[in-house]
Coordinates of C-alpha atoms in Angstrom, one line a residue:
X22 CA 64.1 -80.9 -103.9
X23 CA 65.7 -83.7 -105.5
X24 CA 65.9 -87.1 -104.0
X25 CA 69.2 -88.5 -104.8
X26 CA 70.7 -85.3 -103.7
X27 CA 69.5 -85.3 -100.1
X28 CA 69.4 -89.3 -100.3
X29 CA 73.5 -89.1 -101.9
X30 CA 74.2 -87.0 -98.8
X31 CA 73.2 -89.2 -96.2
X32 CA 75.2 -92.5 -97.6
X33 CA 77.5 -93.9 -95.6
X34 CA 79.8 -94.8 -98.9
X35 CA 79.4 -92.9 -102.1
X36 CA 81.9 -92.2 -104.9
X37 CA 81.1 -91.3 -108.6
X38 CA 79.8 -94.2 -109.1
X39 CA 75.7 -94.8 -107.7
X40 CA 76.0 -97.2 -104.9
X41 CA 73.8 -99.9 -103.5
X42 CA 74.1 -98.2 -100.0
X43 CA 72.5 -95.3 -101.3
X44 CA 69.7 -96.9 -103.1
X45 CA 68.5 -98.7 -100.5
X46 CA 67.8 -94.8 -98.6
X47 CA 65.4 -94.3 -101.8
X48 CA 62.6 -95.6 -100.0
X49 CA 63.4 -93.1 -96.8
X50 CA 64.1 -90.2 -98.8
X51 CA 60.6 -90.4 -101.4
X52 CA 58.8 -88.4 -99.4
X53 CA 60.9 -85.6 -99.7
X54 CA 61.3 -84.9 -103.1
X55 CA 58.7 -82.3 -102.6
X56 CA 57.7 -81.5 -99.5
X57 CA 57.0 -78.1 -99.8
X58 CA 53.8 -79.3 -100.9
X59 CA 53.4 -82.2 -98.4
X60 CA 53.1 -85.1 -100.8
X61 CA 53.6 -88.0 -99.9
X62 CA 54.5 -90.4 -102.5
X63 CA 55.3 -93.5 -100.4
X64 CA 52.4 -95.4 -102.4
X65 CA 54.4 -95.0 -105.4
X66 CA 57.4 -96.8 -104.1
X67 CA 55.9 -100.2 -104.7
X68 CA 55.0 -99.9 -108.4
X69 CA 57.7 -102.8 -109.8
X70 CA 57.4 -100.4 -113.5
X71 CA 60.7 -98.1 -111.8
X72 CA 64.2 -99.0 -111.6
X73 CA 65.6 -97.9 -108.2
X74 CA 68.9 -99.0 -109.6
X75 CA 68.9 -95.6 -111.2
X76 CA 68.3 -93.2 -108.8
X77 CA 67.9 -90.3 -111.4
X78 CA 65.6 -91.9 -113.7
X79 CA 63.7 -93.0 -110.4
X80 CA 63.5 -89.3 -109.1
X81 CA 61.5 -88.8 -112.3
X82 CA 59.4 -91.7 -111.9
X83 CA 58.5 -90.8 -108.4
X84 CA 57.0 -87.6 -110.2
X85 CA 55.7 -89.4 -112.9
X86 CA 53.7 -91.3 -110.2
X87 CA 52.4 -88.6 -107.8
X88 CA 51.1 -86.9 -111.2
X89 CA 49.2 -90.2 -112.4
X90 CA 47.9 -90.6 -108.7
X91 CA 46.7 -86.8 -108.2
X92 CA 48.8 -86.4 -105.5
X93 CA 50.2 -83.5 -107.1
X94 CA 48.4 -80.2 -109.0
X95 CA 49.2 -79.3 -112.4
X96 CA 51.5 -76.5 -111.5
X97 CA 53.1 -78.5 -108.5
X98 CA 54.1 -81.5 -110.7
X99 CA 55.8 -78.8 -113.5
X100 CA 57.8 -77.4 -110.3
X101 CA 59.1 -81.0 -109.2
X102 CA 59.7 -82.1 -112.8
X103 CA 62.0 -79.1 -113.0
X104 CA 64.1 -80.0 -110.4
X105 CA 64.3 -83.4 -111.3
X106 CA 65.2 -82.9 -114.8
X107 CA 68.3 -81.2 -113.0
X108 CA 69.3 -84.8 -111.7
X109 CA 71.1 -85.9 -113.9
X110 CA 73.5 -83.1 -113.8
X111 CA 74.0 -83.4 -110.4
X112 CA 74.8 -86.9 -110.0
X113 CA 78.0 -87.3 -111.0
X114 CA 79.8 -84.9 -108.6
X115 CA 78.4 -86.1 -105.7
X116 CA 81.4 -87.6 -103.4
X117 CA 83.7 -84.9 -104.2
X118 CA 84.2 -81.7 -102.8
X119 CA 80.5 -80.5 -103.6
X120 CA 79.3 -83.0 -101.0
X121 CA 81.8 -82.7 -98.5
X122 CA 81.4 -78.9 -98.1
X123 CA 77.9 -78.9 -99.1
X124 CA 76.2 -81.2 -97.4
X125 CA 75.6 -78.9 -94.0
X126 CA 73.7 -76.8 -96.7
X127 CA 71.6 -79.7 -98.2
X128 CA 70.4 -80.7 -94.8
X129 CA 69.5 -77.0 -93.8
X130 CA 67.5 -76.9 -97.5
X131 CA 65.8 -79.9 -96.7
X132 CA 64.3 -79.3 -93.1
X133 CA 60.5 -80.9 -93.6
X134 CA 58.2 -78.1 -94.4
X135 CA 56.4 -78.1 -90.8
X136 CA 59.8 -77.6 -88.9
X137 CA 60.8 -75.0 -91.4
X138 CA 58.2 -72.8 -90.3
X139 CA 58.2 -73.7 -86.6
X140 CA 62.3 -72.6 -86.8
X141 CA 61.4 -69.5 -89.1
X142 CA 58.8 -68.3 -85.9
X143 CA 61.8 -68.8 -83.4
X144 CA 63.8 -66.6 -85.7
X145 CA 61.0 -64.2 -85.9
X146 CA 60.8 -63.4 -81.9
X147 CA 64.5 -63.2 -81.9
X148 CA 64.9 -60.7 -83.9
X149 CA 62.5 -59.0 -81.9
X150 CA 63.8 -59.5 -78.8
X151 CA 67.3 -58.8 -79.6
X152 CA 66.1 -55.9 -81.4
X153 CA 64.9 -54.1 -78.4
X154 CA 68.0 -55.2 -76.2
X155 CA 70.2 -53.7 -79.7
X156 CA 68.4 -50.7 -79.6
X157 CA 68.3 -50.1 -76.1
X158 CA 72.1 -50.7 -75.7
X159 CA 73.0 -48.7 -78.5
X160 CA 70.9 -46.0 -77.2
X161 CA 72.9 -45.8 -73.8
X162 CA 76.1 -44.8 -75.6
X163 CA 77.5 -48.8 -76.3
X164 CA 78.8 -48.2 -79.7
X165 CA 79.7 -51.2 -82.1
X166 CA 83.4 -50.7 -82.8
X167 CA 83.6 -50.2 -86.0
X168 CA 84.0 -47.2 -88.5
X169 CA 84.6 -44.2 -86.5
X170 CA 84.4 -46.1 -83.1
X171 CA 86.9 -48.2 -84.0
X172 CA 89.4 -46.6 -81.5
X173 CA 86.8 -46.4 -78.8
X174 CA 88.1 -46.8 -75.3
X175 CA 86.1 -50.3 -74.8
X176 CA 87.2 -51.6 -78.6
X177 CA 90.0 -53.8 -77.7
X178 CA 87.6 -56.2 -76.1
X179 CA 85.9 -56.9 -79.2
X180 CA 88.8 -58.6 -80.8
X181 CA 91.0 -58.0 -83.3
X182 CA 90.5 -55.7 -86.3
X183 CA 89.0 -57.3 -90.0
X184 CA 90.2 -55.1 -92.7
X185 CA 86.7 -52.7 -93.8
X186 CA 86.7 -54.1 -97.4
X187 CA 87.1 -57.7 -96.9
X188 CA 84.6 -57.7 -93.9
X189 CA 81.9 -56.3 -95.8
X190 CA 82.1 -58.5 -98.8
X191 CA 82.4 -61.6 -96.0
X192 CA 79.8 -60.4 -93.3
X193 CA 77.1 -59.5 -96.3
X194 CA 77.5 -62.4 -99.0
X195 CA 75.2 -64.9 -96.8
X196 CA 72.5 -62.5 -98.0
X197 CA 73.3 -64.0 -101.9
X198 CA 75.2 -66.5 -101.3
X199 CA 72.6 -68.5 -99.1
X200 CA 69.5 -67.4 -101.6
X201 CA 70.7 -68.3 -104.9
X202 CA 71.8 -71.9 -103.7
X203 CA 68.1 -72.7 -102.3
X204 CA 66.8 -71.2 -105.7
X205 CA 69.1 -73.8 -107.5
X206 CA 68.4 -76.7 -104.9
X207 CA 64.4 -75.9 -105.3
X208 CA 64.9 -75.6 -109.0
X209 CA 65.9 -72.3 -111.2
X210 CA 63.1 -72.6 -113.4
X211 CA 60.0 -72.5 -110.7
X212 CA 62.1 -69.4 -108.8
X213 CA 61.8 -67.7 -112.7
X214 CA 57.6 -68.3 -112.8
X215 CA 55.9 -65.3 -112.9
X216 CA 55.4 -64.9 -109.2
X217 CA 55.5 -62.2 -106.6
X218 CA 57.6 -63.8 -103.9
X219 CA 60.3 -64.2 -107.0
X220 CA 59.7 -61.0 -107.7
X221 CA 60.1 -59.6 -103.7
X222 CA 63.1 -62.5 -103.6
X223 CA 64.7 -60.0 -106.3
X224 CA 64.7 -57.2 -104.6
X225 CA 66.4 -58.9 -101.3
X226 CA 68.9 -60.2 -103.7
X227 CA 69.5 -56.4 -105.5
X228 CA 70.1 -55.0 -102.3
X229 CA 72.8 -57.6 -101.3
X230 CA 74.0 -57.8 -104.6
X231 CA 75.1 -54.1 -104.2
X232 CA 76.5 -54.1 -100.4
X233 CA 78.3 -57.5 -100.7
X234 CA 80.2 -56.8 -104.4
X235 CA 80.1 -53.2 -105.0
X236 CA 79.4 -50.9 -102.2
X237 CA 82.9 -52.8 -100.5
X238 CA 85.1 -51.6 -103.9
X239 CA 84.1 -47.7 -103.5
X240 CA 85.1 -47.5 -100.1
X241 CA 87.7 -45.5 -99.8
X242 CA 90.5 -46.4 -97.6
X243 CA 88.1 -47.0 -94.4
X244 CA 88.5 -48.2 -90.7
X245 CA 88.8 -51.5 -90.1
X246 CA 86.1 -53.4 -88.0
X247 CA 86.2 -55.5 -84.8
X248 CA 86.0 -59.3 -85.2
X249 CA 83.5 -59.9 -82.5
X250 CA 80.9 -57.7 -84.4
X251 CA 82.1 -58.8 -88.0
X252 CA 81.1 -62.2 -86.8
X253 CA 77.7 -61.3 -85.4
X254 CA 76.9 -59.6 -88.8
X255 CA 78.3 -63.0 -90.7
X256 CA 76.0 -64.7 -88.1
X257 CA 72.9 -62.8 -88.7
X258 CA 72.9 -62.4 -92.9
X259 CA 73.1 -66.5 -93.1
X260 CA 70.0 -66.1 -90.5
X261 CA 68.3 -63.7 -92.2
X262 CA 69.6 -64.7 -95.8
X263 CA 68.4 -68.5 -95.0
X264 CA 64.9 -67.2 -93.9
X265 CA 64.0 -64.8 -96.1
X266 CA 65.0 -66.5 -99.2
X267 CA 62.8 -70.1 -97.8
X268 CA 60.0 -68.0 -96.8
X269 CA 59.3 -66.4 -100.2
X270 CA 60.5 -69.7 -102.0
X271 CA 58.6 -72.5 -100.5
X272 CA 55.8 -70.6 -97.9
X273 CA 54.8 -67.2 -99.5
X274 CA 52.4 -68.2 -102.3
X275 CA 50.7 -70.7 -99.7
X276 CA 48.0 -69.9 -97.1
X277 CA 50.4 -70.2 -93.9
X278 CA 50.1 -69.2 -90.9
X279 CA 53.1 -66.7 -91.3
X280 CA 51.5 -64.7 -94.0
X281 CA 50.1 -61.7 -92.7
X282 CA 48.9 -60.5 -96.4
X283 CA 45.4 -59.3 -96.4
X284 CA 42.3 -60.9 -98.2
X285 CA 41.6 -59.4 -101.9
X286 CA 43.8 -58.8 -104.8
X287 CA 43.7 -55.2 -105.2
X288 CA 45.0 -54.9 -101.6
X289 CA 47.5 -57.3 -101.8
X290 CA 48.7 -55.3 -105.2
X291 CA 48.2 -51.8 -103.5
X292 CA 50.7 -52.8 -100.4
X293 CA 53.0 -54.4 -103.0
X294 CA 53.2 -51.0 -105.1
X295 CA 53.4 -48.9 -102.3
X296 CA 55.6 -51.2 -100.4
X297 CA 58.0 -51.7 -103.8
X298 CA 58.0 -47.9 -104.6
X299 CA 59.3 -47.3 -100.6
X300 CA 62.3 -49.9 -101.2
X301 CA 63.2 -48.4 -104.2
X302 CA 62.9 -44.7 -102.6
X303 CA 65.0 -45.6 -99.4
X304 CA 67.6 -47.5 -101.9
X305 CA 68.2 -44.7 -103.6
X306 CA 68.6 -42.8 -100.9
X307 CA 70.9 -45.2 -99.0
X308 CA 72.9 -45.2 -102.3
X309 CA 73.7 -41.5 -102.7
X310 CA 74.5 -40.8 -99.0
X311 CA 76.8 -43.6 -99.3
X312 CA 78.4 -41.1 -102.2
X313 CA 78.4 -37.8 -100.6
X314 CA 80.1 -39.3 -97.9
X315 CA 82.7 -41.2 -99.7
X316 CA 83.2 -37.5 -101.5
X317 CA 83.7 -35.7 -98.5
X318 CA 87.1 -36.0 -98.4
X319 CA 89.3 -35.3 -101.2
X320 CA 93.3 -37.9 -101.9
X321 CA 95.0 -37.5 -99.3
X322 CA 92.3 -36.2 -96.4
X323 CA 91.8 -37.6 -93.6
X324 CA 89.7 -35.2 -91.0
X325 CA 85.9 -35.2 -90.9
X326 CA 83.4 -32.8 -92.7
X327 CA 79.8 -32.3 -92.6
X328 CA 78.3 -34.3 -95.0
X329 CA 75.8 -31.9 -97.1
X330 CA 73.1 -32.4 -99.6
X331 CA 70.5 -34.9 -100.6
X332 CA 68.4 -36.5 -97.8
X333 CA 71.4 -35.4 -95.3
X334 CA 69.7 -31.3 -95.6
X335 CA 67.1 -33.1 -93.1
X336 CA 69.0 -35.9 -91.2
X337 CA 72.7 -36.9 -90.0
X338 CA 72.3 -40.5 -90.6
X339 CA 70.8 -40.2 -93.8
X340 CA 72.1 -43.4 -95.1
X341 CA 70.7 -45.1 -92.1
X342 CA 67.2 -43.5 -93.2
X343 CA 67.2 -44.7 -96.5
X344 CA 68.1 -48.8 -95.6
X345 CA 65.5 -48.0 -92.9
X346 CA 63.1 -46.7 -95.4
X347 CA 64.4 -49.8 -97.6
X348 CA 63.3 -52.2 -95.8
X349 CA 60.2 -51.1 -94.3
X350 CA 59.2 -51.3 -97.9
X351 CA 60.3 -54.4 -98.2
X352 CA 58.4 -55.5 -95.6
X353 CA 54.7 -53.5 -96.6
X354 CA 55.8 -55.3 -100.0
X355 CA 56.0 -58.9 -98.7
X356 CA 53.3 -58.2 -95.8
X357 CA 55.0 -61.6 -94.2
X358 CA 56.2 -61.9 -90.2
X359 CA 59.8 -62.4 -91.2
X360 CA 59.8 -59.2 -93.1
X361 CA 58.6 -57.2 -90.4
X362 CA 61.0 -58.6 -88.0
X363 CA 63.9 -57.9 -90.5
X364 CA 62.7 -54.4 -90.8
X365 CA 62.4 -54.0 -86.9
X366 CA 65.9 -55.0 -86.6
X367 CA 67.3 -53.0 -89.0
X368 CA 66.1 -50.1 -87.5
X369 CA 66.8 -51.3 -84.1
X370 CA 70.7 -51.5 -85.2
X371 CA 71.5 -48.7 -87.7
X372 CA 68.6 -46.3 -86.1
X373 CA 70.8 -46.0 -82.7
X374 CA 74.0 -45.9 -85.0
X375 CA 72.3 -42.7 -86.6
X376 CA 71.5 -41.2 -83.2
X377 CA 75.6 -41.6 -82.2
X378 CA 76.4 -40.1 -85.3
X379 CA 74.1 -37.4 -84.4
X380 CA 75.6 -36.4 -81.2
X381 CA 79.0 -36.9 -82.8
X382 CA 78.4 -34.3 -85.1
X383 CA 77.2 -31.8 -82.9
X384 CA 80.0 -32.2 -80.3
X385 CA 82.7 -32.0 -83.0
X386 CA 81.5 -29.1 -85.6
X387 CA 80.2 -26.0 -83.6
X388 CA 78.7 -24.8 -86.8
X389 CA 76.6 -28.0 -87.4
X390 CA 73.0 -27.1 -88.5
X391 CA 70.6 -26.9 -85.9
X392 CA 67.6 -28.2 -87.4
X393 CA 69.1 -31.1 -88.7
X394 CA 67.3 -34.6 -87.0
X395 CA 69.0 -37.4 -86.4
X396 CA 67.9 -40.5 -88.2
X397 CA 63.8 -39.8 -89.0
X398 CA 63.1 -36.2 -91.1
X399 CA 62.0 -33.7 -88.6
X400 CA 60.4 -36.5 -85.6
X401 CA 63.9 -38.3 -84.3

């Protein structure tokens, strides 16, 4: 975290040049500077050897004296150094447009640790909840307008249509977007440590990287989508992107409550090989049904075939199965309550999307094989 940011964004005044309002929220903001590792560093304000005139060169003071004082580990006061040597580069934009469109952002980044994971748990039964109520609606036949639904009989309600390329690339970029700026706010070079919940953290961001900026560009032609669920999905990836992406950066490597990861390092490197190899497996999957179904149709086509080949020999959904598989692993990987609950949402949504498809099918093509499942290989 760095002081002067989140202190800069609370002044009442503030222009490029460092005002005395702002200063004098120094000694409010201290303790923040790194309180992912609860430090508090108010005994540090009084030492007359810093010039709070300079907010920058008294962000690295502040670290300076939680190092001399112990108040900080070896590895903790590397993290906080790198984010304060960063300081000086932000300073001089703040009061232009990177505060004024920023700022909600800042706040959100700099939630004290305890609420962070008290909000985080609220998220966590949500998606639970709303997974169950998803799944069981979806179930019953309510299909989300979009895709081939679009022209359902009940679609019109859901607003009006959001061209397919430009909602994906809006609905999905939270999911990188939301990330990368909280691996800049808590410092590049700590996210680029040798750790596992970087590590996990890149595989989130490879997924999102691929169905924000590419998958979008290969559609071909495509229905549109209704607004009301385009905004739900906007809704959801800043959720998901925001707690994800803090879990892994500022709770994963501690011993919190959250972290379902079992005792012993050989475990916790088995369900992280296992859980890696299953992401990769159901991305690979998701990727090439995405392809045989954008191949189905040759210029200039426009009815429906059925999609052969690959994982789609065993299911109708078979892009559904392979996010689904995706993020189970993700989850097995991480072994973390927000994981899980992303996972259990996933399939919750695109499970019951699967099972439409399904049905679909079978009513449409009389010749549709009859062994094929819906969204799980021979179970579902």
């Amino acid at each position: 975290m760095q002081l002067t940011t989140y202190c800069a964004l609370n002044c009442d005044t503030y222009d490029d040049t460092l005002h005395a309002t702002c200063v004098a929220h120094l000694d409010d903001c201290a303790e923040l500077l790194c309180p992912v590792y609860d430090c508090d560093l108010r005994p540090c304000l009084h030492d007359t050897r810093y010039n709070k005139q300079d907010p920058c060169e008294y962000t690295q003071a502040l670290v300076d004296c939680a190092s001399e004082n112990y108040c900080l580990d070896e590895s903790h006061v590397q993290s906080c150094e790198a984010q304060s040597h960063n300081c000086q580069l932000s300073c001089p934009v703040f009061g232009t447009w990177y505060v004024r469109y920023l700022s909600p952002l800042y706040h959100l980044a700099s939630m004290p640790h305890g609420k962070e994971l008290k909000t985080i748990t609220i998220i966590c039964i949500c998606f639970f909840v709303f997974g169950i109520i998803t799944f069981v609606l979806l179930v019953s036949d309510v299909s989300a307008p979009y895709g081939r639904y679009f022209n359902d009989k009940w679609s019109g309600m859901y607003g009006p249509p959001v061209p397919a390329k430009l909602a994906w690339v809006v609905q999905e970029c939270p999911c990188v977007v939301i990330p990368v700026f909280l691996i800049f706010h808590d410092g590049v070079a700590n996210f680029l440590q040798p750790k596992v919940s970087s590590f996990l953290l890149g595989l989130y961001l490879l997924h999102y990287t691929n169905r924000s900026f590419i998958f979008p560009f290969l559609i071909r032609g495509g229905k549109p989508t209704r607004m009301v669920p385009f905004l739900m999905a906007f809704v959801f990836c800043c959720t998901n992107g925001w707690m994800q992406a803090n879990y892994l950066l500022r709770h994963y490597d501690s011993p919190m409550v959250l972290s379902l990861q079992p005792e012993g390092y050989s475990e916790n490197m088995a369900r992280l090989g296992v859980g890696t190899a299953l992401f990769f497996l159901g991305m690979f999957i998701n990727i090439q049904s995405d392809s045989i179904l954008r191949n189905l149709r040759k210029p200039g086509e426009t009815s429906y075939k059925i999609p052969r080949g690959g994982a789609f020999e065993w299911v109708s959904g078979a892009n559904f199965f392979g996010e689904i598989v995706e993020w189970f692993g993700f989850a097995v990987a991480c072994g973390t309550l927000p994981a899980f609950a992303f996972s259990f949402f996933t399939f919750s949504n695109i499970g019951p999307r699967g099972f439409q498809h399904h049905k679909w099918y079978k009513q449409k093509f009389e010749n549709y094989p009859k062994k094929r499942k819906a969204v799980i290989p021979y179970i579902w």
